[in-house]
Amino acid sequence: MALTIPSPQPTSQSPPFQLRRLPQDHYIDALRWLPQLSALHRHILLATFDSDTSSSSLQILTYTPSTPNSQPPNLPLQSSYPTSSRITSLKTLLTPQSPKPLIAASTISGSLLFLTADSVNGSLDFGFSVTEKGFHRGPISGIDASENGSLSVGEDGRINLVRIGNGEGGSFQRVFDSNGLVSYSAVKWASPFEFVTGGLGYSLHWWDQRRPGGPVSQFKGNWSSGATSGIVHSIDIHPSRKHTCLAGGSSGTVFAWDLRWQQQPIILSRAGTTDAYSPSESEVWEVQYDNYTHSSNTRNFSSSRVLPAMICSEDGILAVIEQNEVPMELLAEPCAVNSFDIDKQNPSDVICSLEWESIAILTRS
Amino acid sequence: MPGMTSDSGDQNNSLIPHSPNAQPITYPLHHGLKPPISRLSLSWARGNTLRVTVLRLPQPSSGGDEEAGGRVVEVKLSNNGDGELDDAQWRRIAYGSVTPFALLQSRKNSVSTLSKISSLDNREWWQYIMEYNKEINSLLGGPKLSPGFAIEDPKTVLKAVKKPTCLKAAWELMEIFYADQQSQSWIPERLLDWLADYNCLLSGTQPTVHSKLVDFQKELVAQQSVEDHPKYWEAISSAVAIGWLDIGVKLLRLHGSYDFDQLGSRETENGLVEAVAVLISKMPRLRPELEPDKLGECYKTKPDFMKAWEKWRAQITKLDCSGFWLQCEHHRTRDGLKSILQIMLGNSTGLSNATLQWMELYIAHFLYIRPFTSGLESMYNLAQKCMQIKPVSDHHKLTGLLIGILGENPEAVLVECSRSFGSWMMVHAGELLTAGNIQAELLLHEQRKLLGGICIEELNRLIYAQVLCSHALTWQIAPIYLSSCIKQGMGLLETVLCKQALQHNQILLKSLEICRLYELDSISSNIMKITGVHDWKHGKKGSGVFWLQQAQDEVRLNRIAKQLFDFVGKSVSDESFKQWEGLIELLGSESGSAGGLEFLNKYRDFRRSLHQVYSGMDTDAAKKAAEALISLMKNPSTPQRFWLPILFDSLKLFNWSERPLLNVSQTNLLLNKLQELSMAKLQPDFVDADLAPEALNSVRIAIATNLGRAILEE
Amino acid sequence: MEEREMEKAIVTLDKDSTCTAWNYNGQRLAAGSLNGTLAIYDSKDPASSSFTCTSRFKVHETGILKIVWVPPEFGDAVACICSDGSLSFWEEVVEDADIPQWKLCKCFDRNSSPVLDIHFGVFAACLKLVAAYSDGHVKVFEILDPLDLTNWQLQAEFNNAIESTSKFGGPSCLSATISWNPQRGEFQQSSFVLGFNSDTPQLNSSKVWEFDQDHQRWLPVAELALPEDKGDQVFAVAWAPNIGRPYEVIAVATCKGISIWHVGSNPDPNGRLSVERVALLSGHNGEVWQMEWDMSGMTLATTGGDGVVKLWQSNLNGAWQEQALFEPTC
């Protein structure tokens, strides 16, 4: 929900970029770039929901970058795989063992699907799924996949790990179960043994599989005095700085939590405060470090400085934010920007899903 | 539905049907159950979706009869016009109209606050209206493609174009008459353009010039000497009559006399054909400009046009009287060309013969008889006249709309919009209608007691918002329209928000965002309350507490605190206490939070420090634990039932061998608490701690010992 | 009125189903059956309109006559009236087990007269329940702990008559109908409308009852019947949502048809509200079974003994008309 009077917050001039909006005739639950093997074949992965038939599916679309003067690209459908329920979170992974990217998708009914995609012809092949009764109760709210396996978390307070490969598909390991006393909304690997979960009250928990039984470190954002608190919706950790965890959530809040300075998070954005610019006043649905944007202040570029990050929000904002800098607004849509993805191989290209059954593709130059 | 509906509006064009015989429309409701049916029950679902439960009369069990006992049938009552567009197309239009509508509303508000000048004189105002009009129009379909030449094939007279929609055609009619101030002086020519774009839509049951040309084109491909066929000449006459000059000229140039082998023998004939073609293409037009591939010569002012028009007609008359006709041996050509000239001279019989529907005759009259027609009244009279000559056999929504406009009857316009195009059109076209039309503004803005004090404009917006709410993907744009309803919009929005599927996180957060934008705090807290109770009772205790805290629902939090203390009180061992850590962290340590839940946070800290004492013999750690104990016992939110267990856990602190950890006043505080506790035991609602009976005694002795040592020390 | 109508079967019910009820947001359906089993149907996601049965459990030995959902602020719970006149409350909770389970919270055994109808109202964080009994009594219960649906306290008991002193010799009621004022503001007076179908004329007519905070009692503030119709048996009442009208709208169905009443909001010195009957509609052939207002309070949907569904609306002149009729067919 957006369409507010433009916020008085300052935004810096964004560099020129090409933008295309493509209506889809169905709701986009999640989307990702598919890791590519050759520069010739680029694909977009969509999790869609068709409200007329109440059916959901995973779709691969072919993307052909267009020259500035050509017609907007159409995204021909390459393949489609129907899913039994709607997708809540989507991750892709390229492992050294296989040339085919792996897709992990969690559902609203609490199951986890694994598929492989052929990035040459854009076909989708079902791998295996975890649907056991004791896996999750209710929707899975966040997943993260790495070579170490696929982590999933939910409102039910469970953290599960599914190992990928070696043919042992389908079984899972319960890392923790809070029995609903704590609900989790996001998860992200930090290292082969460590990961971070996010949840209610702007909380972040740091876990180490070598020290099981509970989080090794906790953070709760208690800067919000009074009753209004919020939820962490998305977490990112930069491979070069595994000790710093970037989190985005309610009230336009984006903060970085450095394990070494545990109780002092760096607030990058938050509505209603004077010490940080906030491009959004609403839920920040996704955060990702943005490798494309180079820090504007290179002289001051130290290891304590948070790297630039992209966010999307319920009030229609897609922006790049940087510590102590004016945020750079890329999109200000009249409807929510529910998710986005930066192409890892072509970080100039960004796709995002809009509430009004459409996607937008940005090519920065 | 609900809506401004009128079933009898055809004759009296009244918004308010008053014929008592008007029969409601009957719809079948297919349930697929074997009779007998015993009962129905009703429930309104989202928006104006109605769910009907059809129950079968219970049957005595007859073995294999596993027939269902009933079925629920969902009926969507949303009026989206007559099915010209599918749901996905309507949604796309609905999404796209939000921004132009909202922008226009905010501009309207600023215009009405900044200046009270009549909006009619306001150039800026009309710019806003046209901007809005353009944005909406572009949603209704791509750029229009008029019938015209296809360069590739000389025998293709009409370009094959995607059939336009009546919705767009209707919108453009509204644009011509209500929005575009620039075109007021050349409305006949605009109607001509409009008919060129949408003539094909009128061919539903009756033929049109368009359908005639389409049919002729099919035959054309197979024909050799077209001029020998009467249909060829009819096609040219019809095209010229309604101003499709380019088509007329193109057809003329297919005349056999243009063929190379014929040129020598049919020179005069060819000259006459070409002369008519030139006259057609030089026709003066009272309009500022023409599209590049259209024919005619434009004149912006009436005097210029008048001069050209008279000169042009003189040329036609001169040609008509010319002696060359006698030398034309091809009789069909001679007669055909002569009748075209008659059309150009405004011969009313010729015009009537060349056209098929009244709208076409109407345009022909504008072009060749009354080019200066202006003002709605005379346009309306002319329309009536044309309808008499070419009577309408059935009601067409577009002509119905045009008659309403020409008849200066905004009621009829609205009824037609509602009936044929649905609630979206009512809301968005209403903005054009009221832009400068005082009559329409009065009609739409007058507050009506019978509507509960709202005006028709607000009613239309409420109805449209309800339609938007009927769909899971469009309900979120309803607030934009409801916020423009001064009297009842927020009331409806509150109802809409309270009926969302709140157990789904995304919907919950999106609903709360709408509450934030429209400052609906009590709805927001109610939504949080519903979520909190649901989560608390469905095994998500942390989330339940979180939402009840957000809702500041003290009553429920106090109840929850009691239950939580029960749970925590039971789990005395450190292992099971550990599972509460996450929830306790969430509760925070801020004092004054409802239910005294921050006690748990302090209690946790106390247990942690106590744990350190038990794992080592560090006096500093013990001192800290003693401080935590005192602060816990001083805290008024520490429940009485925890006092004894806390003191019992602290026995080691009281008996600290190195030195007494508590001073005299601190020890007295603890003794007072013990005293209070034994008094409370007499109360009926006292909850006894789960401790051995000698616990109290050992605590008392330990504290007394500490007191003794503290006194000695001081 | 040319409208495209989309009809779609969304739930198929068990054999011998007797009644259904949707919860507040139309995401859950409870269906009762002749053998006392209650079935719960859920949709798998909020935008979907396909429903599957998620629980089925036995409520009572006799058939279920009516199901009413408890307002959502008090949990996912239903109240069931069974054919022997008993009333029981069931709530869905997740305890130590992972799976949600329906538990009995409270059962009002049939030790007095059978319960005919019930309706819930929320007033200042307090849940209230009005129950009408076959002996013509009306009881108002409330819970004190908003998280505990087991502890119901009787708050008031009275007859549906204007004169509180009236004595009736053992009235016998066939059915009753109750509708709470759907408005729930913080400052909203707690009120409901109630009518009986009985052999005692004084009890029948629909009366609006309002809670008098100062004297802690329920008072009849309006009677929705013309003087000559006061003894008419009432089949159904429905209080329309009010999104901003200066008056309330209540529909009352009797043997004479469906009346639409406007009820003023300001009481006269006697504490009575002004009432005006603005329409008398032909209704249905036979008894009216149910009336439901849409969310804006502008359209009334009704069904009755003739087995059809009718939609009623007021036109711009304030004249109420039947707008559409739905006829169930195979």
PDB file of N, CA and C in Angstrom, chain B residues 58-59, chain C residues 15-18 32-37 60-64 83:
ATOM      1  N   PRO B  58     -31.908 -33.990   4.642  1.00  0.00           N
ATOM      2  CA  PRO B  58     -31.272 -35.248   5.038  1.00  0.00           C
ATOM      3  C   PRO B  58     -32.122 -36.437   4.598  1.00  0.00           C
ATOM      4  N   GLN B  59     -31.451 -37.409   3.972  1.00  0.00           N
ATOM      5  CA  GLN B  59     -32.147 -38.575   3.436  1.00  0.00           C
ATOM      6  C   GLN B  59     -31.826 -39.780   4.307  1.00  0.00           C
TER       7      GLN B  59
ATOM      8  N   LYS C  15     -22.743 -35.285   4.088  1.00  0.00           N
ATOM      9  CA  LYS C  15     -24.108 -35.779   4.058  1.00  0.00           C
ATOM     10  C   LYS C  15     -24.815 -35.316   5.330  1.00  0.00           C
ATOM     11  N   ASP C  16     -26.096 -35.048   5.227  1.00  0.00           N
ATOM     12  CA  ASP C  16     -26.936 -34.679   6.368  1.00  0.00           C
ATOM     13  C   ASP C  16     -26.480 -33.396   7.074  1.00  0.00           C
ATOM     14  N   SER C  17     -25.921 -32.479   6.317  1.00  0.00           N
ATOM     15  CA  SER C  17     -25.556 -31.192   6.926  1.00  0.00           C
ATOM     16  C   SER C  17     -26.831 -30.406   7.222  1.00  0.00           C
ATOM     17  N   THR C  18     -26.793 -29.680   8.339  1.00  0.00           N
ATOM     18  CA  THR C  18     -28.007 -28.974   8.743  1.00  0.00           C
ATOM     19  C   THR C  18     -27.846 -27.457   8.779  1.00  0.00           C
ATOM     20  N   GLY C  32     -22.608 -27.828  10.597  1.00  0.00           N
ATOM     21  CA  GLY C  32     -23.129 -28.800  11.552  1.00  0.00           C
ATOM     22  C   GLY C  32     -23.954 -29.847  10.836  1.00  0.00           C
ATOM     23  N   SER C  33     -24.095 -31.005  11.482  1.00  0.00           N
ATOM     24  CA  SER C  33     -24.862 -32.043  10.812  1.00  0.00           C
ATOM     25  C   SER C  33     -25.867 -32.670  11.762  1.00  0.00           C
ATOM     26  N   LEU C  34     -26.689 -33.511  11.187  1.00  0.00           N
ATOM     27  CA  LEU C  34     -27.799 -34.132  11.880  1.00  0.00           C
ATOM     28  C   LEU C  34     -27.339 -35.015  13.034  1.00  0.00           C
ATOM     29  N   ASN C  35     -26.129 -35.595  12.919  1.00  0.00           N
ATOM     30  CA  ASN C  35     -25.675 -36.485  13.989  1.00  0.00           C
ATOM     31  C   ASN C  35     -24.790 -35.766  15.007  1.00  0.00           C
ATOM     32  N   GLY C  36     -24.803 -34.437  14.981  1.00  0.00           N
ATOM     33  CA  GLY C  36     -24.073 -33.687  16.001  1.00  0.00           C
ATOM     34  C   GLY C  36     -22.605 -33.484  15.704  1.00  0.00           C
ATOM     35  N   THR C  37     -22.198 -33.694  14.453  1.00  0.00           N
ATOM     36  CA  THR C  37     -20.795 -33.489  14.098  1.00  0.00           C
ATOM     37  C   THR C  37     -20.613 -32.081  13.537  1.00  0.00           C
ATOM     38  N   HIS C  60     -22.262 -33.085  19.930  1.00  0.00           N
ATOM     39  CA  HIS C  60     -23.400 -33.479  20.753  1.00  0.00           C
ATOM     40  C   HIS C  60     -24.020 -34.728  20.165  1.00  0.00           C
ATOM     41  N   GLU C  61     -24.924 -35.325  20.960  1.00  0.00           N
ATOM     42  CA  GLU C  61     -25.586 -36.534  20.473  1.00  0.00           C
ATOM     43  C   GLU C  61     -26.705 -36.214  19.497  1.00  0.00           C
ATOM     44  N   THR C  62     -27.235 -34.998  19.592  1.00  0.00           N
ATOM     45  CA  THR C  62     -28.341 -34.641  18.702  1.00  0.00           C
ATOM     46  C   THR C  62     -27.860 -33.672  17.631  1.00  0.00           C
ATOM     47  N   GLY C  63     -28.710 -33.444  16.665  1.00  0.00           N
ATOM     48  CA  GLY C  63     -28.347 -32.614  15.522  1.00  0.00           C
ATOM     49  C   GLY C  63     -28.053 -31.173  15.908  1.00  0.00           C
ATOM     50  N   ILE C  64     -27.221 -30.513  15.095  1.00  0.00           N
ATOM     51  CA  ILE C  64     -26.878 -29.112  15.343  1.00  0.00           C
ATOM     52  C   ILE C  64     -27.854 -28.237  14.558  1.00  0.00           C
ATOM     53  N   SER C  83     -30.404 -29.638  18.713  1.00  0.00           N
ATOM     54  CA  SER C  83     -31.856 -29.777  18.579  1.00  0.00           C
ATOM     55  C   SER C  83     -32.544 -30.095  19.904  1.00  0.00           C
TER      56      SER C  83
END
